[in-house]
mmCIF file of C-alpha atoms in Angstrom:
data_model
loop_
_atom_site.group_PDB
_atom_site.id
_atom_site.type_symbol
_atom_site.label_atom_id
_atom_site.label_comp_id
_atom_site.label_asym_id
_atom_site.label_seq_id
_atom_site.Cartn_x
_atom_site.Cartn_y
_atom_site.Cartn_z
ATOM 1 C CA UNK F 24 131.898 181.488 47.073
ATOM 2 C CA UNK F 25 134.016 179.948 49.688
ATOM 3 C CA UNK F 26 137.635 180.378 49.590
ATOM 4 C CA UNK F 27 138.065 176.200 48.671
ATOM 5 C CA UNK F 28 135.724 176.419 45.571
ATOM 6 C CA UNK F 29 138.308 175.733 42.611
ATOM 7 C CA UNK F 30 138.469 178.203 39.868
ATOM 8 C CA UNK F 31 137.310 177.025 36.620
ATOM 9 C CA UNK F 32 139.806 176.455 33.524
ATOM 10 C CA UNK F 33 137.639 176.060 30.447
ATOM 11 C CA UNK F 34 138.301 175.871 26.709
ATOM 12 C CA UNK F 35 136.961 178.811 25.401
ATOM 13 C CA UNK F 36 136.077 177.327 22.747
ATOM 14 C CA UNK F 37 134.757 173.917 22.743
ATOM 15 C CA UNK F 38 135.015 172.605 18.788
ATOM 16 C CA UNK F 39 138.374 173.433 19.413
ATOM 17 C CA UNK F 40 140.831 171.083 21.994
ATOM 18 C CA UNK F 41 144.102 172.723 23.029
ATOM 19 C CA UNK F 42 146.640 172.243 21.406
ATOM 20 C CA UNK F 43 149.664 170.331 22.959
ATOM 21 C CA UNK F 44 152.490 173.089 22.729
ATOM 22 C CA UNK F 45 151.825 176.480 21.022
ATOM 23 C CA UNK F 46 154.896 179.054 20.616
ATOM 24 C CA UNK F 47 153.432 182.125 18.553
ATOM 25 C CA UNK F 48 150.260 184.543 18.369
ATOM 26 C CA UNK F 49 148.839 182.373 15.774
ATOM 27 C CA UNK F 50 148.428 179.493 18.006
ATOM 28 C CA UNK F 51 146.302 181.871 20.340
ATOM 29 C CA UNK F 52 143.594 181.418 17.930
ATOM 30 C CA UNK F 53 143.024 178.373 19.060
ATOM 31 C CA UNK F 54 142.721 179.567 22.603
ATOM 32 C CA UNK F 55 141.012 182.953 23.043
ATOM 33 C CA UNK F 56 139.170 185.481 20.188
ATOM 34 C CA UNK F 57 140.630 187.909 18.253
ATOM 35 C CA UNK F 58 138.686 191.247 18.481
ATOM 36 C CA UNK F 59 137.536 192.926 15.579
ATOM 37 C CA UNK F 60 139.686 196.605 15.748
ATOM 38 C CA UNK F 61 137.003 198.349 13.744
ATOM 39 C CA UNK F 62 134.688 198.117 17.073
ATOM 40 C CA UNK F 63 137.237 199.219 18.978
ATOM 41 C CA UNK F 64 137.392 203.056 20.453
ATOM 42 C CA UNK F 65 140.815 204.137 22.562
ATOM 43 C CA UNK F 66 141.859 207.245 23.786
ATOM 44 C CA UNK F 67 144.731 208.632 22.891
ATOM 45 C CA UNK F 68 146.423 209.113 25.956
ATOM 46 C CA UNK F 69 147.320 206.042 28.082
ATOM 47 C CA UNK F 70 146.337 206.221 32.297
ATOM 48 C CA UNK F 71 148.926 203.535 33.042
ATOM 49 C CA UNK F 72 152.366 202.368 32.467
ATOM 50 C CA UNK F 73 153.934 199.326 32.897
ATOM 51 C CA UNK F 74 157.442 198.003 31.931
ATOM 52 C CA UNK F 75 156.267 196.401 28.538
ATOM 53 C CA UNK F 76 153.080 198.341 27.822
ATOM 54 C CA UNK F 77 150.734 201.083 28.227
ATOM 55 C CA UNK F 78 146.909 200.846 29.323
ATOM 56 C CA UNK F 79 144.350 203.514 27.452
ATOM 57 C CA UNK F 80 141.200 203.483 28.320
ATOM 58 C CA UNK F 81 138.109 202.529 25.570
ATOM 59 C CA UNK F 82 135.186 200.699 24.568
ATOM 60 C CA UNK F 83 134.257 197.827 22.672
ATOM 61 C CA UNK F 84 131.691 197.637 20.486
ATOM 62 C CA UNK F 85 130.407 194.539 18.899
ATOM 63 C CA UNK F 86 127.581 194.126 16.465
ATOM 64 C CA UNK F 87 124.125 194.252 18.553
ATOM 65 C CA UNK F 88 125.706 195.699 21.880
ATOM 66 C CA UNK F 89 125.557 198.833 23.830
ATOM 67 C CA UNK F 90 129.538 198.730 24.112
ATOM 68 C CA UNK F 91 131.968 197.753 27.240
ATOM 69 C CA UNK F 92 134.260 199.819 28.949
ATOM 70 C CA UNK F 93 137.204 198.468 28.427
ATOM 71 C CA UNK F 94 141.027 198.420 29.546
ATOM 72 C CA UNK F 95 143.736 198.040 26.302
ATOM 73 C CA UNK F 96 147.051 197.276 27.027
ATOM 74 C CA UNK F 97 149.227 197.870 23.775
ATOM 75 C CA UNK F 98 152.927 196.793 24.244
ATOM 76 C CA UNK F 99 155.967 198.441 23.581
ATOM 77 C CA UNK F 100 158.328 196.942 21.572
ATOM 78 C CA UNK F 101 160.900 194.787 23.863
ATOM 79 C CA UNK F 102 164.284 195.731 24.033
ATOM 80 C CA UNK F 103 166.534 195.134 20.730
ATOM 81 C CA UNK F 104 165.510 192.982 17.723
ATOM 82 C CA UNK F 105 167.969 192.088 15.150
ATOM 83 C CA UNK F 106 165.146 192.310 12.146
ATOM 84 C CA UNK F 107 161.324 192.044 11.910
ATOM 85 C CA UNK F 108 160.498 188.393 12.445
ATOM 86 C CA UNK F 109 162.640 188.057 15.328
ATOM 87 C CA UNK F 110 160.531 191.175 16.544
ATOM 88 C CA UNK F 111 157.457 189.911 16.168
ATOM 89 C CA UNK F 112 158.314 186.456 17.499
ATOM 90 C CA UNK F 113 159.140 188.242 20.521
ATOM 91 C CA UNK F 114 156.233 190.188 20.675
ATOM 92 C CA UNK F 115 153.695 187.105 19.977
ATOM 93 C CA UNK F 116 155.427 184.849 22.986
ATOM 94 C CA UNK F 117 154.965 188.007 25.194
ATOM 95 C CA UNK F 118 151.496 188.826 24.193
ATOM 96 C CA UNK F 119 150.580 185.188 23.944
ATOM 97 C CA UNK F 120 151.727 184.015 27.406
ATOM 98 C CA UNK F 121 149.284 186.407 28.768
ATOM 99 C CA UNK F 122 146.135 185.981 26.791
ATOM 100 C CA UNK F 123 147.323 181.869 27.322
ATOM 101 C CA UNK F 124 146.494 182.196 30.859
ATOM 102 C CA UNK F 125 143.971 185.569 31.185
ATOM 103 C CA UNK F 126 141.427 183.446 28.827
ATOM 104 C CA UNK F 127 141.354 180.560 30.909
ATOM 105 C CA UNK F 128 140.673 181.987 34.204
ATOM 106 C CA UNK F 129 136.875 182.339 35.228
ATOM 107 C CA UNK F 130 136.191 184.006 38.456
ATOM 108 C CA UNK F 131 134.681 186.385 40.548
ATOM 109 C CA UNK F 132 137.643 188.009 41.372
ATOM 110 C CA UNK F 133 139.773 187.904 38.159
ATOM 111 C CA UNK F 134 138.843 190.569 36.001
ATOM 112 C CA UNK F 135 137.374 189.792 32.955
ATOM 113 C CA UNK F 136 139.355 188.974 29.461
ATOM 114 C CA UNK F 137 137.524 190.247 26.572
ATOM 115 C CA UNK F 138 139.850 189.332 23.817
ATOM 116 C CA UNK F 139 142.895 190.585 21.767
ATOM 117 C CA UNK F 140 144.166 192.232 18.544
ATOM 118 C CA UNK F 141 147.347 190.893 16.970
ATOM 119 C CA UNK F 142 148.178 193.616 14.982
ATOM 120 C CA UNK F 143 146.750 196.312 16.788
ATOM 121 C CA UNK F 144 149.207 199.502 15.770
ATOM 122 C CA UNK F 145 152.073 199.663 13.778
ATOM 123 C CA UNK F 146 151.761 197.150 11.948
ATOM 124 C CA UNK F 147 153.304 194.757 14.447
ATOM 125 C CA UNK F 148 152.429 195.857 17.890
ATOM 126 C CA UNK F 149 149.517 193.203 19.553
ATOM 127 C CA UNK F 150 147.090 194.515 22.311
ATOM 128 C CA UNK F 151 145.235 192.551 25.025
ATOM 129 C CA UNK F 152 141.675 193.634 25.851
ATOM 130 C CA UNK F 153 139.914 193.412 29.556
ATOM 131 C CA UNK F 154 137.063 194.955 31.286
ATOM 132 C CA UNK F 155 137.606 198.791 32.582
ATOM 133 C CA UNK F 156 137.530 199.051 36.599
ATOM 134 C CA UNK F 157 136.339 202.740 37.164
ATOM 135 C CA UNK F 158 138.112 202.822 40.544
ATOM 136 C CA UNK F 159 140.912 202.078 39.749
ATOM 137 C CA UNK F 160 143.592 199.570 41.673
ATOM 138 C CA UNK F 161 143.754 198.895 44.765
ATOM 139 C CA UNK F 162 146.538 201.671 45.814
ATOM 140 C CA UNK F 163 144.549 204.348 44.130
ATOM 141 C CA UNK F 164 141.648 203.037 45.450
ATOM 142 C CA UNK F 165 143.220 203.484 49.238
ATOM 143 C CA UNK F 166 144.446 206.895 48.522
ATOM 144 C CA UNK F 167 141.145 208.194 47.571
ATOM 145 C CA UNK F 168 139.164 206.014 50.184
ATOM 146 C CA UNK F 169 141.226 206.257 53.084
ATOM 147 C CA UNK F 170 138.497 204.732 55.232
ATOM 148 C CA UNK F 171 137.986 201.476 53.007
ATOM 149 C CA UNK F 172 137.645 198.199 54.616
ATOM 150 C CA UNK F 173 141.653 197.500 54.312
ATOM 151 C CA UNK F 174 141.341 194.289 55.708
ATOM 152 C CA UNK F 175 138.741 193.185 53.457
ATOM 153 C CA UNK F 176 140.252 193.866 50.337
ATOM 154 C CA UNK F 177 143.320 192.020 52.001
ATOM 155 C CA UNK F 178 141.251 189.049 52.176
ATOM 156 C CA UNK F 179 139.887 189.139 48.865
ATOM 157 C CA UNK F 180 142.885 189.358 47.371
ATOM 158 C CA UNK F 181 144.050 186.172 47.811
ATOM 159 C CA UNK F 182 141.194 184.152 47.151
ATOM 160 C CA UNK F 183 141.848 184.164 43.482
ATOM 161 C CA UNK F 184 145.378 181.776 43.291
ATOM 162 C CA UNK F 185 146.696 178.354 43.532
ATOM 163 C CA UNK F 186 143.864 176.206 42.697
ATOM 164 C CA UNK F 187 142.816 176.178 39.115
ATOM 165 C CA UNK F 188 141.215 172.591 37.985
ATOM 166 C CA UNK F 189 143.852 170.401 39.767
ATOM 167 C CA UNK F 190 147.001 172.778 38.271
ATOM 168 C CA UNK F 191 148.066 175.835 40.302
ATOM 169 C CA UNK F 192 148.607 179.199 38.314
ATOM 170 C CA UNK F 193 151.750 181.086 39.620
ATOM 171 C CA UNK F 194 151.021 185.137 39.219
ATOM 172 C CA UNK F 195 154.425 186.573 40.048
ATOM 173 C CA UNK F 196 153.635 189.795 40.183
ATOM 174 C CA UNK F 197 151.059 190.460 43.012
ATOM 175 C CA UNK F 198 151.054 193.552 44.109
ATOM 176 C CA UNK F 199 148.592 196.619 44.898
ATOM 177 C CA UNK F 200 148.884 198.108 41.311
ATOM 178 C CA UNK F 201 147.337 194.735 40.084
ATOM 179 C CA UNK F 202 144.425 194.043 42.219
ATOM 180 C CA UNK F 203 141.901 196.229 40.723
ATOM 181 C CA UNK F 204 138.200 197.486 42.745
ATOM 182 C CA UNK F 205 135.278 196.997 40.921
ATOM 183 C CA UNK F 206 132.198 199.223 40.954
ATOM 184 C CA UNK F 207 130.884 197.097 44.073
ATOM 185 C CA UNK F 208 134.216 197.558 45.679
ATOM 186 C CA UNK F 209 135.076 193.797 45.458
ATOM 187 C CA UNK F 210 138.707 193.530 44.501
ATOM 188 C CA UNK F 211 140.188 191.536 41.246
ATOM 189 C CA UNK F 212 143.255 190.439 40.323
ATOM 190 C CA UNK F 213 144.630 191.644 36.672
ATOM 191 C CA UNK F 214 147.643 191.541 34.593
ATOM 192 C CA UNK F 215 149.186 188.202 33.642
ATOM 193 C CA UNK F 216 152.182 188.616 32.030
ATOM 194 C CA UNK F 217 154.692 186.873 33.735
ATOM 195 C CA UNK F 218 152.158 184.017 35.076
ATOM 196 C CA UNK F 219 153.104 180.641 35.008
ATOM 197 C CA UNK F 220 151.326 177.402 34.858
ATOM 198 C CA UNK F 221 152.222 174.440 36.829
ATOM 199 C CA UNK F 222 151.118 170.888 35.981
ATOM 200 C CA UNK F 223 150.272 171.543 32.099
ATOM 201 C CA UNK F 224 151.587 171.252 28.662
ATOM 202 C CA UNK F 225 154.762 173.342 27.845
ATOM 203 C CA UNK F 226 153.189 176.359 26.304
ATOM 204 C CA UNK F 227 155.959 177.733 24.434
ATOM 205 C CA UNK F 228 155.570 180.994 25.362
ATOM 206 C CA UNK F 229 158.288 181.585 27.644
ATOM 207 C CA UNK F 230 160.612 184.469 26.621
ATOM 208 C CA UNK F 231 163.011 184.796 29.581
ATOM 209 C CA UNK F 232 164.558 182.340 32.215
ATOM 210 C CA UNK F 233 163.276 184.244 34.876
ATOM 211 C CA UNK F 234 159.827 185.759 35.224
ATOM 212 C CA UNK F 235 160.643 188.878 36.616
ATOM 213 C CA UNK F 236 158.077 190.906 39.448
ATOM 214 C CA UNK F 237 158.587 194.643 41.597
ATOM 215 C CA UNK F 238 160.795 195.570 44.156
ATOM 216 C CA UNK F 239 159.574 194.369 47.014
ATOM 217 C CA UNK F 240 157.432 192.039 46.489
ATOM 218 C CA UNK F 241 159.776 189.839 44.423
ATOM 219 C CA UNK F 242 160.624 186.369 46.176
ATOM 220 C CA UNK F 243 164.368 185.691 47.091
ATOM 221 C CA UNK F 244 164.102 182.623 44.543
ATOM 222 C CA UNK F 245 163.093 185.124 42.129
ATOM 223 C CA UNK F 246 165.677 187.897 43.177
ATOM 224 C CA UNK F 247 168.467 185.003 42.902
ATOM 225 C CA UNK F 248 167.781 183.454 39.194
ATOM 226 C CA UNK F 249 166.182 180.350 40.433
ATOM 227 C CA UNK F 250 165.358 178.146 37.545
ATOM 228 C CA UNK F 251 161.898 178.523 35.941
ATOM 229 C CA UNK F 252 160.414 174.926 36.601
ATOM 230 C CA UNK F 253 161.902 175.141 40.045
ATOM 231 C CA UNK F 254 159.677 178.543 41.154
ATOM 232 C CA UNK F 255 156.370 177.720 42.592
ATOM 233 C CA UNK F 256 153.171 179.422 44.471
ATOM 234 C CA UNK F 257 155.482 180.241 46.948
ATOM 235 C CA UNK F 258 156.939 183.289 45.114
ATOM 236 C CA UNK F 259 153.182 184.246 44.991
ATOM 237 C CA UNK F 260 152.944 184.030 48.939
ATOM 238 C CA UNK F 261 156.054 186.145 49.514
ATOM 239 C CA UNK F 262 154.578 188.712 47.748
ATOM 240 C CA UNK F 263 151.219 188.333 49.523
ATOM 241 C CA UNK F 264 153.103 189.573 52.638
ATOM 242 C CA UNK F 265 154.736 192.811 51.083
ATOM 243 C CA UNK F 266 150.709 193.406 49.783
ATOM 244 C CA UNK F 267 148.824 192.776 53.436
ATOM 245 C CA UNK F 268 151.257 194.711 54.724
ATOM 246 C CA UNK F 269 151.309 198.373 52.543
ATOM 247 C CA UNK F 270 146.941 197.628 53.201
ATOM 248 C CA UNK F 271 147.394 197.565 56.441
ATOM 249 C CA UNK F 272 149.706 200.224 57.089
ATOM 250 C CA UNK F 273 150.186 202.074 54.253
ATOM 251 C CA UNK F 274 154.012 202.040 53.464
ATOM 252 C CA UNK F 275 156.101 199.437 51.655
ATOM 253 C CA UNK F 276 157.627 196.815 53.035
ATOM 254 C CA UNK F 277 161.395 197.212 54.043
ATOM 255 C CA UNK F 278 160.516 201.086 52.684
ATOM 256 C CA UNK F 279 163.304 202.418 55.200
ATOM 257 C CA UNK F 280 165.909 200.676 53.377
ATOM 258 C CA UNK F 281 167.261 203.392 50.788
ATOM 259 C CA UNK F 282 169.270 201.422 48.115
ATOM 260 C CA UNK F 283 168.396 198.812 46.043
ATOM 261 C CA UNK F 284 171.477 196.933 47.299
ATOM 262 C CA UNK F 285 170.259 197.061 50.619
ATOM 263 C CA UNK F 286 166.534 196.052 49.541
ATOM 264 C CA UNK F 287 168.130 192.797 47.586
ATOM 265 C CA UNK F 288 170.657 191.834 50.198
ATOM 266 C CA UNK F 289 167.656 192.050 52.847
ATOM 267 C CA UNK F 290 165.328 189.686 50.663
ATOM 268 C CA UNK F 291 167.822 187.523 49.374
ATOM 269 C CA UNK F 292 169.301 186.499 53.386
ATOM 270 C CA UNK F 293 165.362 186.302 54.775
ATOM 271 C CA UNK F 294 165.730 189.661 57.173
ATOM 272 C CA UNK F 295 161.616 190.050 57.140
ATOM 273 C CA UNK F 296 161.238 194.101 57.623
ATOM 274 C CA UNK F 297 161.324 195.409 60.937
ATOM 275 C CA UNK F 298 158.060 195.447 63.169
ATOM 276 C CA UNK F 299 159.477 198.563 64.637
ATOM 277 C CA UNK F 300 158.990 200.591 61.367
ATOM 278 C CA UNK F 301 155.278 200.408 61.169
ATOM 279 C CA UNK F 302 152.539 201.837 63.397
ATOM 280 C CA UNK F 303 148.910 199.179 63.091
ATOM 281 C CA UNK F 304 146.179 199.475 65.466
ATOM 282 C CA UNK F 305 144.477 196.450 66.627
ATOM 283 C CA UNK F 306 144.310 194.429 70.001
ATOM 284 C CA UNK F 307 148.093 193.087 70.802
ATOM 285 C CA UNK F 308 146.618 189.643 69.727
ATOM 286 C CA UNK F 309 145.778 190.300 66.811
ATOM 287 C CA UNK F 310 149.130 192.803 65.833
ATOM 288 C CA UNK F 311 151.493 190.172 66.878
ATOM 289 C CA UNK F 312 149.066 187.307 64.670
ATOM 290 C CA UNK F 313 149.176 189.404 62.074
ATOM 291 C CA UNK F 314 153.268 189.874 62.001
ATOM 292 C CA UNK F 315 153.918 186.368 62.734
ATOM 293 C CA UNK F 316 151.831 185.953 59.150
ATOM 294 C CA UNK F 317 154.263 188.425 57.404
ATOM 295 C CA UNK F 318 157.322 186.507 58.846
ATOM 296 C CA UNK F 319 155.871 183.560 57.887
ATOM 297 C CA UNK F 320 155.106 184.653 54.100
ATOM 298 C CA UNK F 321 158.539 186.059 54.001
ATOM 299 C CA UNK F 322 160.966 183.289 54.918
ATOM 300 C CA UNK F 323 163.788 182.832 53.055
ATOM 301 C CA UNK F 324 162.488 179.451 52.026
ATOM 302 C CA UNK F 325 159.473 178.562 50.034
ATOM 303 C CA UNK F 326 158.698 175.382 51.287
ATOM 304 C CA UNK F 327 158.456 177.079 54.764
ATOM 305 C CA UNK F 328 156.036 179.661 53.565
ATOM 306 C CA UNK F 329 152.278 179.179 54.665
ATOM 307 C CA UNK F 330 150.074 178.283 51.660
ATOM 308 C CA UNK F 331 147.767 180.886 49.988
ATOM 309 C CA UNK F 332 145.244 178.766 51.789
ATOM 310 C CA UNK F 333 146.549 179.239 55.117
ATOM 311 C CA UNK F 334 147.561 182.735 54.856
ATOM 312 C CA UNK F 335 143.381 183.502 54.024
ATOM 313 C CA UNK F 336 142.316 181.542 56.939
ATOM 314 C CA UNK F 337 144.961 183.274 59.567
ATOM 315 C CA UNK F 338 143.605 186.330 58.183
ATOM 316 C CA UNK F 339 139.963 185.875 59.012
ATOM 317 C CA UNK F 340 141.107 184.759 62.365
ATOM 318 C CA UNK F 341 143.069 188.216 62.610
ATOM 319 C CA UNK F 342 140.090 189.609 61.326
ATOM 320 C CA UNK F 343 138.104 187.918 64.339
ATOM 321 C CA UNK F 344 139.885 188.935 66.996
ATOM 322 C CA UNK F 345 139.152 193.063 65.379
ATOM 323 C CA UNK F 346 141.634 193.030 62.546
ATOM 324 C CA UNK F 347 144.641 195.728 62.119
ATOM 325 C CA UNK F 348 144.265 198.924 60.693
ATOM 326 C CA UNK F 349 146.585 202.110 60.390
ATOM 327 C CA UNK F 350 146.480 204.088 63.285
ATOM 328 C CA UNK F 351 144.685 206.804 61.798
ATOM 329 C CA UNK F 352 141.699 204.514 61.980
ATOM 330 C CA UNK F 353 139.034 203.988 63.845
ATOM 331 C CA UNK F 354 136.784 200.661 63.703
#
């Protein structure tokens, strides 16, 4: 599929139109299918942590099926809740911004949605339900695979953004940890839970002013409290650059900087990190291509960021002239 084919957005189900504005987990009925827990098998001990949640590993069973390997990702109950129904309010607009935009997302390289379980523990606590990648994500993947085709996976990984039926979905939180490798080692992008649509219906699922992301892959707009319906793909781009660039080299951007202060104050003024802390093989073409990208992704504002688009297509040209690869490499 070439990198201008649009991703499909379709109504799961059909007999069913979307509804105009839907704040709660009971208006993701209308969306995307509730699993049946009794077919559902989880280990007990969770592989993955993430700020809100934890990821065990299972299978799904349905009537007349051999059973899926499967990813669960149970949340933890957010911060402090005055009594129960503000609790699960503020569980259902988490849980329900995610399955919102995981269910309508169709692609290659978007790992599948399977479904998800309001009431999945405790009484209260929802889980969302997605097809298991063996490997693992994309840094694990590296670790154990040190001669993978970085570049590769670079370019795969943005293929998936920006162009979804005439709206754009914003990810804001790209980064290796959420690009999973699939059996084939074909790389997919995962996790939704701060996404963002542009161009729709208000969804009523927001539960913060600000979408949050990880140090440093977080966009100064982000970093500085821009306004929700003022972010765009932009913030997606910005991170792009902090991802090509721990692929390609194998350390963090701006990982020299030792304090958090001095990580925000470098994002937030547009100081792009420092060619001089990274070692890439390549031809001297291609090297200085490839950092005038990174600059590019990272400056300090959006609207004079590259689009996902044009990032993709500077890559393949990087990759044409014999790509960039940790020195440890050989091509």
């Amino acid at each position: 599929m070439t990198a201008t084919a649009l991703l499909a957005v379709p109504n799961p189900n059909p007999h069913r139109p979307a509804p105009e504005r839907i704040g709660s987990i009971d208006d993701v009925n209308k969306l995307a299918l509730e699993l049946d827990k009794a077919h559902l098998n989880v280990e007990p001990t969770c592989f993955a942590s993430g700020n809100f949640s934890d990821v065990f590993a299972g299978t799904y069973t349905p009537p007349q099926s051999d059973g899926i390997d499967v990813a669960v990702k149970v949340l933890r109950i957010p911060g402090q809740a005055n009594d129960s129904a503000e609790l699960v309010e503020r569980l259902g607009k988490h849980v329900g911004r995610e399955v919102f935009v995981w269910q309508m997302v169709k692609h290659p390289r978007i790992t599948p949605f399977i479904g998800y379980i309001r009431i999945y523990k405790d009484g209260i606590i929802p889980c969302i339900v997605t097809k298991r990648r063996q490997q693992g994500n994309l840094k694990a993947y590296l670790g154990k695979n040190p001669q993978a085709d970085r570049f590769k996976l670079a370019l795969e990984g943005l293929i998936y953004l920006h162009t979804f039926a005439g709206k754009s979905i914003i990810h804001f939180d790209i980064k290796p940890e959420n690009i999973l490798i699939n059996d084939d080692g074909e790389a997919e992008l995962c996790d939704f839970g701060y996404a963002k649509v542009l161009g729709g219906e208000p969804t009523g699922f927001t539960t913060s002013p600000n979408p949050g992301g990880t140090y440093p892959y977080m966009s100064p707009e982000v970093l500085n409290g821009s306004e929700w319906e003022l972010l765009t793909p932009a913030a997606d781009v910005f991170a792009m650059g902090s991802t090509i660039l721990f692929v390609l080299s194998g350390k963090l951007a701006w990982y020299y900087v030792r304090s958090k202060a001095g990580l925000l104050g470098a994002v937030s003024n547009g100081i792009p990190a420092a060619r001089d802390q990274y070692v890439l093989d390549g031809s001297p073409e291609a090297v200085d291509r490839l950092w005038e990208l990174l600059e590019r992704c990272w400056r300090l504002e959006p609207n004079n960021r590259p689009s996902s688009q044009e990032v993709l297509d500077e890559l393949r040209a990087i990759e044409a002239l014999g790509g960039v690869r940790p020195p440890s490499q050989t091509p």
